[in-house]
CSV table of N, CA and C and ligand atoms in Angstrom, one decimal:
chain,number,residue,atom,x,y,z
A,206,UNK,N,0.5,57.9,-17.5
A,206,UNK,CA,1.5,57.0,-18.0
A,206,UNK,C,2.1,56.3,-16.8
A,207,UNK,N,2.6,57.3,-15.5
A,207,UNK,CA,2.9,56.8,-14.5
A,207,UNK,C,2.2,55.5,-13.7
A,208,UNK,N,1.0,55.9,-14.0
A,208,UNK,CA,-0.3,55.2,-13.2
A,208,UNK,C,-0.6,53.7,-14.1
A,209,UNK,N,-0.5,54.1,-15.1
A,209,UNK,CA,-0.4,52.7,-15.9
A,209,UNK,C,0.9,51.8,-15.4
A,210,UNK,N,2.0,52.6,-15.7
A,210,UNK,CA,3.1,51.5,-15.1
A,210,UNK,C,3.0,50.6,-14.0
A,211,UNK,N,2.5,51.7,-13.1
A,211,UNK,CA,2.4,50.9,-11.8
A,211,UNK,C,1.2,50.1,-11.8
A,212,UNK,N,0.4,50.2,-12.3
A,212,UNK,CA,-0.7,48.7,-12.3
A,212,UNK,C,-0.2,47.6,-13.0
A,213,UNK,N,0.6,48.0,-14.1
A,213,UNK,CA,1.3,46.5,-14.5
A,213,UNK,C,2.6,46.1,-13.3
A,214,UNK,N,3.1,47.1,-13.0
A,214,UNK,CA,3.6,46.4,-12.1
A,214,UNK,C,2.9,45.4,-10.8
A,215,UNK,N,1.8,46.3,-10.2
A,215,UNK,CA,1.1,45.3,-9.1
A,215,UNK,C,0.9,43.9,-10.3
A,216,UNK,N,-0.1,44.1,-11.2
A,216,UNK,CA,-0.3,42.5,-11.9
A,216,UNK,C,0.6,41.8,-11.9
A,217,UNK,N,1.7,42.1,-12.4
A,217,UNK,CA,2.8,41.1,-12.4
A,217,UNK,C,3.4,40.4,-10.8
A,218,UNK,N,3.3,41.7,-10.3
A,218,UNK,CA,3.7,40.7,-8.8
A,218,UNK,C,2.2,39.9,-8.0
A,219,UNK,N,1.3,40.3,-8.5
A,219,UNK,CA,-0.3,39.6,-8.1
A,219,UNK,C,0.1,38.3,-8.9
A,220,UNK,N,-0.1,38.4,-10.3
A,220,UNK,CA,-0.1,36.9,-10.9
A,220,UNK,C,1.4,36.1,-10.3
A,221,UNK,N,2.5,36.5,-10.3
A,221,UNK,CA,3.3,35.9,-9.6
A,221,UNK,C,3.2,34.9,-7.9
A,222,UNK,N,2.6,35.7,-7.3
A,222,UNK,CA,2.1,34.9,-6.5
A,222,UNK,C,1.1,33.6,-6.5
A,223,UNK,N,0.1,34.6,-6.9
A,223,UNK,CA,-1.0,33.1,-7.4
A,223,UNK,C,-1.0,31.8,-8.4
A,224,UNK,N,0.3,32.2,-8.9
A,224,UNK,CA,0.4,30.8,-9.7
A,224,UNK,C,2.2,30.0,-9.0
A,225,UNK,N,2.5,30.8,-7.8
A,225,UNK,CA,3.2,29.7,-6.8
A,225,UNK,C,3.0,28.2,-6.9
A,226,UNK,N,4.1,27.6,-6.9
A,226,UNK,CA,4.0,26.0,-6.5
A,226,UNK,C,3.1,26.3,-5.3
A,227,UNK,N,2.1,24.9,-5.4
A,227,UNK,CA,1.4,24.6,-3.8
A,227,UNK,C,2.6,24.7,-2.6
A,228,UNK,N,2.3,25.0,-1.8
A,228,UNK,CA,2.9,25.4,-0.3
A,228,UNK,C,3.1,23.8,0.1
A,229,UNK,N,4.3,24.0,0.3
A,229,UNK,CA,4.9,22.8,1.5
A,229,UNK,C,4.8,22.6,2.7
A,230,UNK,N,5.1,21.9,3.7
A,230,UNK,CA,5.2,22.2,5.0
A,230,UNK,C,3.6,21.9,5.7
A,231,UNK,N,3.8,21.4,7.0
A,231,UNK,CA,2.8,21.0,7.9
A,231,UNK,C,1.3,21.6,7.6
A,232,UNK,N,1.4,23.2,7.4
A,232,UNK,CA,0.0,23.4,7.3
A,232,UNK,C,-0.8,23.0,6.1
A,233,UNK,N,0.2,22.8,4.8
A,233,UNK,CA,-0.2,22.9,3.6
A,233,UNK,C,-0.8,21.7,3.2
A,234,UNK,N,0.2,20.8,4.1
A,234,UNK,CA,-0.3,19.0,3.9
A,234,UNK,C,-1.2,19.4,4.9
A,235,UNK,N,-1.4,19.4,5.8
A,235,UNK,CA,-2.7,19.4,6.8
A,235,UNK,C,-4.0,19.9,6.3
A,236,UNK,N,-3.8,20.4,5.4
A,236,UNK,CA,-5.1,21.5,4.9
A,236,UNK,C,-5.5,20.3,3.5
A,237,UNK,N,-4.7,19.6,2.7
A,237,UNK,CA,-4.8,19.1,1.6
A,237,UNK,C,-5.7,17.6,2.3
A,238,UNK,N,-4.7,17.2,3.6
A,238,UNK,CA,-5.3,15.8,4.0
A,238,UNK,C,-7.0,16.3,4.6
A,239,UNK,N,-7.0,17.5,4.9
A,239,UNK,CA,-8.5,17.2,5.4
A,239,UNK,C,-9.6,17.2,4.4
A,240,UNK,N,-9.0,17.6,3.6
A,240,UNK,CA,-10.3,17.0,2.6
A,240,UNK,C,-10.2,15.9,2.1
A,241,UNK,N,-8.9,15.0,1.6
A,241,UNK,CA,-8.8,13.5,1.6
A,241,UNK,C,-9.5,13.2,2.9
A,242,UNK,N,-9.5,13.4,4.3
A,242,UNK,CA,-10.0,12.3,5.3
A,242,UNK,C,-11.6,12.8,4.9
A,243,UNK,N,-12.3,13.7,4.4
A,243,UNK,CA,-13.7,14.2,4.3
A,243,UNK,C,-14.5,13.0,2.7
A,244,UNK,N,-13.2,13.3,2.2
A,244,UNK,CA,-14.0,12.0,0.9
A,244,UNK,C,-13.7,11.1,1.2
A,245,UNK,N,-12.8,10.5,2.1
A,245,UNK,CA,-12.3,8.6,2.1
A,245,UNK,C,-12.9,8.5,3.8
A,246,UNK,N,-12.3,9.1,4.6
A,246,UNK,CA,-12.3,8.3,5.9
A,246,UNK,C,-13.4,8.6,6.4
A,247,UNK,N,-14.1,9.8,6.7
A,247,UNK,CA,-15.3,10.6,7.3
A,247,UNK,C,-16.4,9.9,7.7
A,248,UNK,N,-16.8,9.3,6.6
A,248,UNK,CA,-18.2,8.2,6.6
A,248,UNK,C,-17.3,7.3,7.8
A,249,UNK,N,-17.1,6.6,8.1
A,249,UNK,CA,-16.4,6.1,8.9
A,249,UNK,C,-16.1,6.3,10.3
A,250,UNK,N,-15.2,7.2,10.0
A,250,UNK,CA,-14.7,7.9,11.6
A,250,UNK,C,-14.8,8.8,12.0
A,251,UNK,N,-15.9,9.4,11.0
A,251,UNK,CA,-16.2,10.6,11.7
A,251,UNK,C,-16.1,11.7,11.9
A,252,UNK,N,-16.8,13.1,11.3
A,252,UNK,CA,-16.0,14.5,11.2
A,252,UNK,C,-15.2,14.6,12.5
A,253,UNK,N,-15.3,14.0,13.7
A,253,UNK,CA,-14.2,14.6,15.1
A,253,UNK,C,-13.4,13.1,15.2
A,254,UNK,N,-13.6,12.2,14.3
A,254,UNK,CA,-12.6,11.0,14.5
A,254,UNK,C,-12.9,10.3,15.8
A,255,UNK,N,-14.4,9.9,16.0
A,255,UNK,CA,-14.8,9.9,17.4
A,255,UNK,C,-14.9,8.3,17.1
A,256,UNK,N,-15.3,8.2,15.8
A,256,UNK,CA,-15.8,6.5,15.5
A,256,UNK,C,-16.7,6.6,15.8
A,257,UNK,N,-17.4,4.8,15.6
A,257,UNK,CA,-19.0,4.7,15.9
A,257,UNK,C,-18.9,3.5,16.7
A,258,UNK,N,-19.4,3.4,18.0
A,258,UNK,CA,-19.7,2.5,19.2
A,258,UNK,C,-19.3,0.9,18.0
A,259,UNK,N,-18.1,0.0,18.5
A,259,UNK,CA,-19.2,-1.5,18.3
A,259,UNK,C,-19.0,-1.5,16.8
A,260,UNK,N,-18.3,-0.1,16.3
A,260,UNK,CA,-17.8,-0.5,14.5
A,260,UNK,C,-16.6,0.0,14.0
A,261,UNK,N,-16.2,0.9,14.0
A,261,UNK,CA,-14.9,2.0,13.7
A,261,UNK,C,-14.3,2.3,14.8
A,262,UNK,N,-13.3,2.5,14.9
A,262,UNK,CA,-12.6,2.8,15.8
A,262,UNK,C,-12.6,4.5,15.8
A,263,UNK,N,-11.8,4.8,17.3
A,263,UNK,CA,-11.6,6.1,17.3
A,263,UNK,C,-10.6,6.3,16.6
A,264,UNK,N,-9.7,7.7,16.4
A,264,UNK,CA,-8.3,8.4,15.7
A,264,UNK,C,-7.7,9.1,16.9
A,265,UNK,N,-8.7,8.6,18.2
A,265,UNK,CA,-8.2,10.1,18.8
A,265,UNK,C,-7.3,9.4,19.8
A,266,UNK,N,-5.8,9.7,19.7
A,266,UNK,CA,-5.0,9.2,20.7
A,266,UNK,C,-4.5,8.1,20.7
A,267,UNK,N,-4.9,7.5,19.8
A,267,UNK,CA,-4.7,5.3,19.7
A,267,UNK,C,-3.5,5.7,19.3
A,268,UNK,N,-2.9,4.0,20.1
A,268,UNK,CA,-1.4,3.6,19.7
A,268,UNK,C,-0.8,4.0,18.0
A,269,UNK,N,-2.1,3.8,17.2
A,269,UNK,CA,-1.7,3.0,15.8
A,269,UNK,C,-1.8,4.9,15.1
A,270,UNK,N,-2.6,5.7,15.9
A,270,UNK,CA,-2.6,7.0,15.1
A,270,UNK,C,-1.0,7.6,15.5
A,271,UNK,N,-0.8,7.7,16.6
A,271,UNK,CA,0.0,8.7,17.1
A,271,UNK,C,1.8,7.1,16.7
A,272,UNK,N,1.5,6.4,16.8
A,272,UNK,CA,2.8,5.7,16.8
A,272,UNK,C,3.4,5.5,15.8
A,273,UNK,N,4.1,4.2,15.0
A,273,UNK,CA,4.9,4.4,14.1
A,273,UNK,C,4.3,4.3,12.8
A,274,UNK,N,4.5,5.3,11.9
A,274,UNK,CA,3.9,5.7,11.2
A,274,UNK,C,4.3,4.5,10.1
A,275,UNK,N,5.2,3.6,9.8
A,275,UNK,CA,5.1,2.3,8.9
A,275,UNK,C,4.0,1.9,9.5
A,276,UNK,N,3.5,1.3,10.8
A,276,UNK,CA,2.1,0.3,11.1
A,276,UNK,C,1.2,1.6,10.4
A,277,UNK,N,1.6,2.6,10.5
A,277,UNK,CA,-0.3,3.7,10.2
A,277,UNK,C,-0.2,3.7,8.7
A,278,UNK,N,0.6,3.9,8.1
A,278,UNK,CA,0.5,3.8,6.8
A,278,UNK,C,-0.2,2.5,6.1
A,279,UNK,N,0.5,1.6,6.6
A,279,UNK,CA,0.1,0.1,6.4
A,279,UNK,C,-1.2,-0.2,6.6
A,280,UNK,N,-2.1,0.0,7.2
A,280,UNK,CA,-3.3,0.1,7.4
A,280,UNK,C,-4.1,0.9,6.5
A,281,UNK,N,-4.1,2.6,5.9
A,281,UNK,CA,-4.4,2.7,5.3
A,281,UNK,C,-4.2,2.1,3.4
A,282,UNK,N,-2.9,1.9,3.3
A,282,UNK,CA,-2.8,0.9,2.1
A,282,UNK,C,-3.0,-0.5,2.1
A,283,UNK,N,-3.5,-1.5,3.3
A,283,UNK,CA,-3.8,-2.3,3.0
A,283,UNK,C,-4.9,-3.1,3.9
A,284,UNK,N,-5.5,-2.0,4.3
A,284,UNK,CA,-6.8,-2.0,5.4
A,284,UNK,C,-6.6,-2.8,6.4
A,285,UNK,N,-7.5,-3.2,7.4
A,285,UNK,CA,-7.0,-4.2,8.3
A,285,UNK,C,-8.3,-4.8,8.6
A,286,UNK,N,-7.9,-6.2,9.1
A,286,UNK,CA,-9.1,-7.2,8.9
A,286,UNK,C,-8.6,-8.7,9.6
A,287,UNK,N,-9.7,-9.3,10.3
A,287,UNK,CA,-9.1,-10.4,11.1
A,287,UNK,C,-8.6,-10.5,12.3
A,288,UNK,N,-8.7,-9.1,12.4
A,288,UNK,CA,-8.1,-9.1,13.9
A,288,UNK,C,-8.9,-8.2,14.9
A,289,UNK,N,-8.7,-8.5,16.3
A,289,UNK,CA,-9.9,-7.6,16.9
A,289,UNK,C,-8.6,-6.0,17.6
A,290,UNK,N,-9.4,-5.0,17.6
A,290,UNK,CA,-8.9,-3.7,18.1
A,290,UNK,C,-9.3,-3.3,19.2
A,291,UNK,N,-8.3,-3.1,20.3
A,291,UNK,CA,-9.0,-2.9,21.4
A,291,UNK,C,-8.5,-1.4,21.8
A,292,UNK,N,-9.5,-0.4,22.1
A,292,UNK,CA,-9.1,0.8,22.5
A,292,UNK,C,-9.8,1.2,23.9
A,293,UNK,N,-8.8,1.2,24.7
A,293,UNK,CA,-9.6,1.2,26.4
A,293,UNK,C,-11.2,0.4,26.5
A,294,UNK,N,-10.9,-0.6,26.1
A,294,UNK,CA,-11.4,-1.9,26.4
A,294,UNK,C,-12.5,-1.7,25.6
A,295,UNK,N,-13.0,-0.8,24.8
A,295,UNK,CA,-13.7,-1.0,23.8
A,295,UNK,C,-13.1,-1.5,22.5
A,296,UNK,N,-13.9,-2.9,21.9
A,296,UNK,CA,-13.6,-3.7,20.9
A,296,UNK,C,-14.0,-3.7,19.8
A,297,UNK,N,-13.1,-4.0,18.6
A,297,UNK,CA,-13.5,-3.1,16.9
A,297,UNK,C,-13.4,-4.6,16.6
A,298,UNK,N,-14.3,-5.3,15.5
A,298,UNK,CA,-14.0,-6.3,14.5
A,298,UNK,C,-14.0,-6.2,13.1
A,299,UNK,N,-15.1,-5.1,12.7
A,299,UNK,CA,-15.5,-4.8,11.6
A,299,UNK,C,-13.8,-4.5,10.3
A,300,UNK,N,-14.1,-5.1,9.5
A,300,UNK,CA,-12.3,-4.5,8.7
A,300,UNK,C,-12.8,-3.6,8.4
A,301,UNK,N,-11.8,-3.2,7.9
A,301,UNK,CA,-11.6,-1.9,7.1
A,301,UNK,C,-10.8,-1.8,6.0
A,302,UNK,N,-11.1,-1.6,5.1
A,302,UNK,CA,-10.9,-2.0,3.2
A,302,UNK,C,-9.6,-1.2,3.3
A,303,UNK,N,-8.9,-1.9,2.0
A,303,UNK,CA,-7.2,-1.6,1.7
A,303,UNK,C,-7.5,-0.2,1.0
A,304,UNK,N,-7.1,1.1,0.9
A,304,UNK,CA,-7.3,2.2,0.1
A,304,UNK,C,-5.8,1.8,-1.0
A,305,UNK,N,-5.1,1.3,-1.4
A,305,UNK,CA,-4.5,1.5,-2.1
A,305,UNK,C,-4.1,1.9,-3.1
A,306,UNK,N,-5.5,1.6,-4.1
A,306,UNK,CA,-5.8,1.3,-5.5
A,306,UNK,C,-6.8,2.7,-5.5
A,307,UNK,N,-6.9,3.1,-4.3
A,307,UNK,CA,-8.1,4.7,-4.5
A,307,UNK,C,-7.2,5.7,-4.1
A,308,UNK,N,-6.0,5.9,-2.8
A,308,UNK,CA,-5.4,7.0,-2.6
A,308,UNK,C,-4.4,6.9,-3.3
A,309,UNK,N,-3.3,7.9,-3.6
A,309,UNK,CA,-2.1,8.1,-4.3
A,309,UNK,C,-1.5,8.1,-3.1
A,310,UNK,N,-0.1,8.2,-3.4
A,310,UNK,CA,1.4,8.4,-1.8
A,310,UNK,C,1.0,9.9,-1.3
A,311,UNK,N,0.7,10.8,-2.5
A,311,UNK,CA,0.5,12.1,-1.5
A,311,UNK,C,-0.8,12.4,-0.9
A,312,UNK,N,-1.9,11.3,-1.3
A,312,UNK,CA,-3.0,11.8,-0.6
A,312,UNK,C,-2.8,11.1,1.0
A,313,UNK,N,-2.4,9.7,1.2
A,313,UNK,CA,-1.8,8.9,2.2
A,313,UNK,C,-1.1,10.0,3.0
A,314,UNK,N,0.3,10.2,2.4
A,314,UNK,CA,0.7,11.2,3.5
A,314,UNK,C,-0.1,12.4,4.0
A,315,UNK,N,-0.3,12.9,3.3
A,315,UNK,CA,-1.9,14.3,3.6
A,315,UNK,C,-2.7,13.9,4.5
A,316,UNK,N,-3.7,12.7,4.4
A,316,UNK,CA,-4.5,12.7,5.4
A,316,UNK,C,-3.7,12.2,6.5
A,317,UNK,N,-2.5,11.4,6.8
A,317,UNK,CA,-2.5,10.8,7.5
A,317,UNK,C,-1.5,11.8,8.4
A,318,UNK,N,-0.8,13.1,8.0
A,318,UNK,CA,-0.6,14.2,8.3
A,318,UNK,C,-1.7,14.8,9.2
A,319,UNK,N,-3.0,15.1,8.1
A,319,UNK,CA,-4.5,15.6,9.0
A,319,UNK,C,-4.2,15.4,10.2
A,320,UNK,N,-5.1,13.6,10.2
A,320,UNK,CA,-5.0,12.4,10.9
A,320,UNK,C,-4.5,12.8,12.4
A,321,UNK,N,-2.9,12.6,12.1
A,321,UNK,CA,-2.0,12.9,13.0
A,321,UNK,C,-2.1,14.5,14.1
A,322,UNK,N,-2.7,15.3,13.5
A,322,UNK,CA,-2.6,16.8,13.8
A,322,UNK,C,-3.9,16.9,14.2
A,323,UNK,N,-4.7,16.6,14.0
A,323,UNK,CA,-6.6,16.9,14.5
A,323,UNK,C,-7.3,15.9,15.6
A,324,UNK,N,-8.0,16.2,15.9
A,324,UNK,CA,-8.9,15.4,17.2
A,324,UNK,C,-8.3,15.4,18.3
A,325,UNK,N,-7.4,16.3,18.7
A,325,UNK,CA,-6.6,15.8,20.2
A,325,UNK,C,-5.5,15.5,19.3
A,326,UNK,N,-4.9,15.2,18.6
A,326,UNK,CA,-3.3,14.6,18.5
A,326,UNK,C,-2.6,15.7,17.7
A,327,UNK,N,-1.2,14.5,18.1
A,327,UNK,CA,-0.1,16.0,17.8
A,327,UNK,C,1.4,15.3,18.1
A,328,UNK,N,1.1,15.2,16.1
A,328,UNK,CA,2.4,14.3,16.0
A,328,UNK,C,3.6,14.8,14.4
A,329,UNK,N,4.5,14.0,14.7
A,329,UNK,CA,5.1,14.7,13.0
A,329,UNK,C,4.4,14.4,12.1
A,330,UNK,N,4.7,14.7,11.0
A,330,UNK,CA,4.3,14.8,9.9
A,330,UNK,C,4.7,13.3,9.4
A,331,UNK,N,4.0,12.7,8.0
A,331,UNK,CA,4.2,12.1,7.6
A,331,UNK,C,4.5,12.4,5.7
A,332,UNK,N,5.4,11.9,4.9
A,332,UNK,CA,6.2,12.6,3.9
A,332,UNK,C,5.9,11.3,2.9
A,333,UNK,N,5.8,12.2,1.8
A,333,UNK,CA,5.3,11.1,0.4
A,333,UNK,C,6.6,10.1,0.5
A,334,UNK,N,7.7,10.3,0.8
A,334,UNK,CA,8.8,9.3,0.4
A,334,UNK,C,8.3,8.3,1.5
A,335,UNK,N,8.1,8.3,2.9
A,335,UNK,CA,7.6,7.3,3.5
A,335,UNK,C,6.5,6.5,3.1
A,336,UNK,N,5.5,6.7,2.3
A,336,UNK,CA,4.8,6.4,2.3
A,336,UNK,C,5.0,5.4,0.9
A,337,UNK,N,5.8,5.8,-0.2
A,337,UNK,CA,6.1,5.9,-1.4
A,337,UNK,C,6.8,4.4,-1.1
A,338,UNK,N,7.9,4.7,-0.2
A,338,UNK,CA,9.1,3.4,0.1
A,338,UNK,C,8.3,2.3,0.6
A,339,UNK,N,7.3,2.6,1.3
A,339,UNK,CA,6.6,1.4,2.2
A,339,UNK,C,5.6,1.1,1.2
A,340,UNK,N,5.4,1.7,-0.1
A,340,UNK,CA,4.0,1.0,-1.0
A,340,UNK,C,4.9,0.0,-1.6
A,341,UNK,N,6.1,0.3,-1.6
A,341,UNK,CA,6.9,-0.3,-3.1
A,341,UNK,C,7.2,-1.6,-2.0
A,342,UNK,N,7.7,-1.4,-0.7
A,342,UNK,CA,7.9,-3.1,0.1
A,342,UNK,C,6.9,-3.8,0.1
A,343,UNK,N,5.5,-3.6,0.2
A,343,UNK,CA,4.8,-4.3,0.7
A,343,UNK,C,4.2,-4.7,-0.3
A,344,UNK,N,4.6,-4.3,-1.5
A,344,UNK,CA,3.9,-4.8,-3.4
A,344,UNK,C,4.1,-6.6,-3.2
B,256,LIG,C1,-15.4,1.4,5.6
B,256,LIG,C2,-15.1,2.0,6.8
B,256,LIG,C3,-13.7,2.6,7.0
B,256,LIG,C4,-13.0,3.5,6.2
B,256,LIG,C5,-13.5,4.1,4.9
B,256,LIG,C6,-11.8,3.8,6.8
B,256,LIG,N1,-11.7,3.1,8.0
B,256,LIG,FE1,-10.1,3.1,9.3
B,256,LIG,N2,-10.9,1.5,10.3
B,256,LIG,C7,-12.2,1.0,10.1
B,256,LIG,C8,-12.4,-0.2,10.9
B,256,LIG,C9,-13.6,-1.0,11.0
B,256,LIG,C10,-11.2,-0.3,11.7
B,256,LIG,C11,-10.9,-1.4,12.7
B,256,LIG,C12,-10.4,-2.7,12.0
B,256,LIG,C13,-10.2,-3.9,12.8
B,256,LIG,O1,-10.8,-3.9,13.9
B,256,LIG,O2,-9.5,-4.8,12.5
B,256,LIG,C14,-10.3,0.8,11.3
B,256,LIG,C15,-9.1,1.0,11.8
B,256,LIG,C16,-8.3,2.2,11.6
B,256,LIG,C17,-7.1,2.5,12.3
B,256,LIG,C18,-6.4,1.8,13.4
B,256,LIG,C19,-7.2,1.8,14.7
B,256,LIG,C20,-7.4,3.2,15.3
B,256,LIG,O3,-8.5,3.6,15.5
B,256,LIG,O4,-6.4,3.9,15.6
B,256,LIG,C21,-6.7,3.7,11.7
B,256,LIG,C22,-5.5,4.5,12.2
B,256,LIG,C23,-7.6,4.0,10.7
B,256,LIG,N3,-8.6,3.1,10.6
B,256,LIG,C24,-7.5,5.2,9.8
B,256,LIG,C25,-8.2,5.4,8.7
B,256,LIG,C26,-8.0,6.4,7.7
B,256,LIG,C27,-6.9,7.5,7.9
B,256,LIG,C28,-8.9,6.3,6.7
B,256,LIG,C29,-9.1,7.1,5.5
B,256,LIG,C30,-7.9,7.2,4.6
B,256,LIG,C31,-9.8,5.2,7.1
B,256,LIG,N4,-9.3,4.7,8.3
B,256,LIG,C32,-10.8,4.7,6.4
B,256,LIG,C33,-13.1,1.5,9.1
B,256,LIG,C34,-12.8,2.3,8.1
């Protein structure tokens, strides 16, 4: 009888954990964005964010990854195009399509969390309300 008690006890504190809200906090977004950058960005830039010569750009260390995250956001919600990108004098023309209408605010912040944290960089975090406030200005 003893022995019974105590395995409902472990169950209940086992199912208690496992049905936790998802984890908050840098690793939790970091872990969520890398599989958003694996379905959306990847083809593109690359499992190390290296880019491809002459078409994509790199992630690794650019002004636009590591800097203010309104211009980073803005880019992935409304792609960029028409303009040329210069990263230590190698030059990008190719655009790159708006994700707006395909990511949600928490996948944006997530990858661009990843983004910010992988390939060499190492930056804060970026938070669905940022991302959320700057979809709703730029409508
Ligand atoms: C269809 C290919 C494609 C996809 C998909 C794509 N990009 Fe891009 N990205 C580009 C191209 C091309 C440019 C350069 C645009 C230009 O020269 O005007 C660019 C530019 C950028 C830049 C600014 C330049 C730099 O290298 O720092 C960032 C940041 C960026 N992309 C992040 C992302 C993220 C994050 C995703 C996924 C959510 C993504 N991109 C998806 C092709 C793509």
């Amino acid at each position: 009888m003893k022995k019974l008690f105590l395995a409902v006890i472990v169950f209940i504190f086992a199912t208690a954990f496992a049905i936790q809200q998802p984890a908050t906090g840098l690793k939790a977004a970091i872990a969520r964005g890398k599989t958003v950058y694996e379905n959306t960005c990847l083809a593109c830039h690359q499992p190390d964010g290296s880019g491809v010569p002459n078409m994509n750009p790199p992630l690794v260390k650019t002004k636009w990854v590591l800097g203010d995250k309104k211009a980073l956001a803005k880019i992935v919600l409304k792609g960029l195009q028409g303009g040329e990108i210069d990263i230590d004098g190698d030059k990008f023309h190719n655009p790159m399509p708006p994700l707006e209408s395909v990511l949600s605010d928490q996948e944006i912040a997530d990858v661009l969390t990843y983004v910010r944290n992988s390939f060499g960089n190492k930056a804060s975090l970026v938070t669905v309300a940022e991302v959320k406030a700057l979809r709703a200005k730029l409508k």
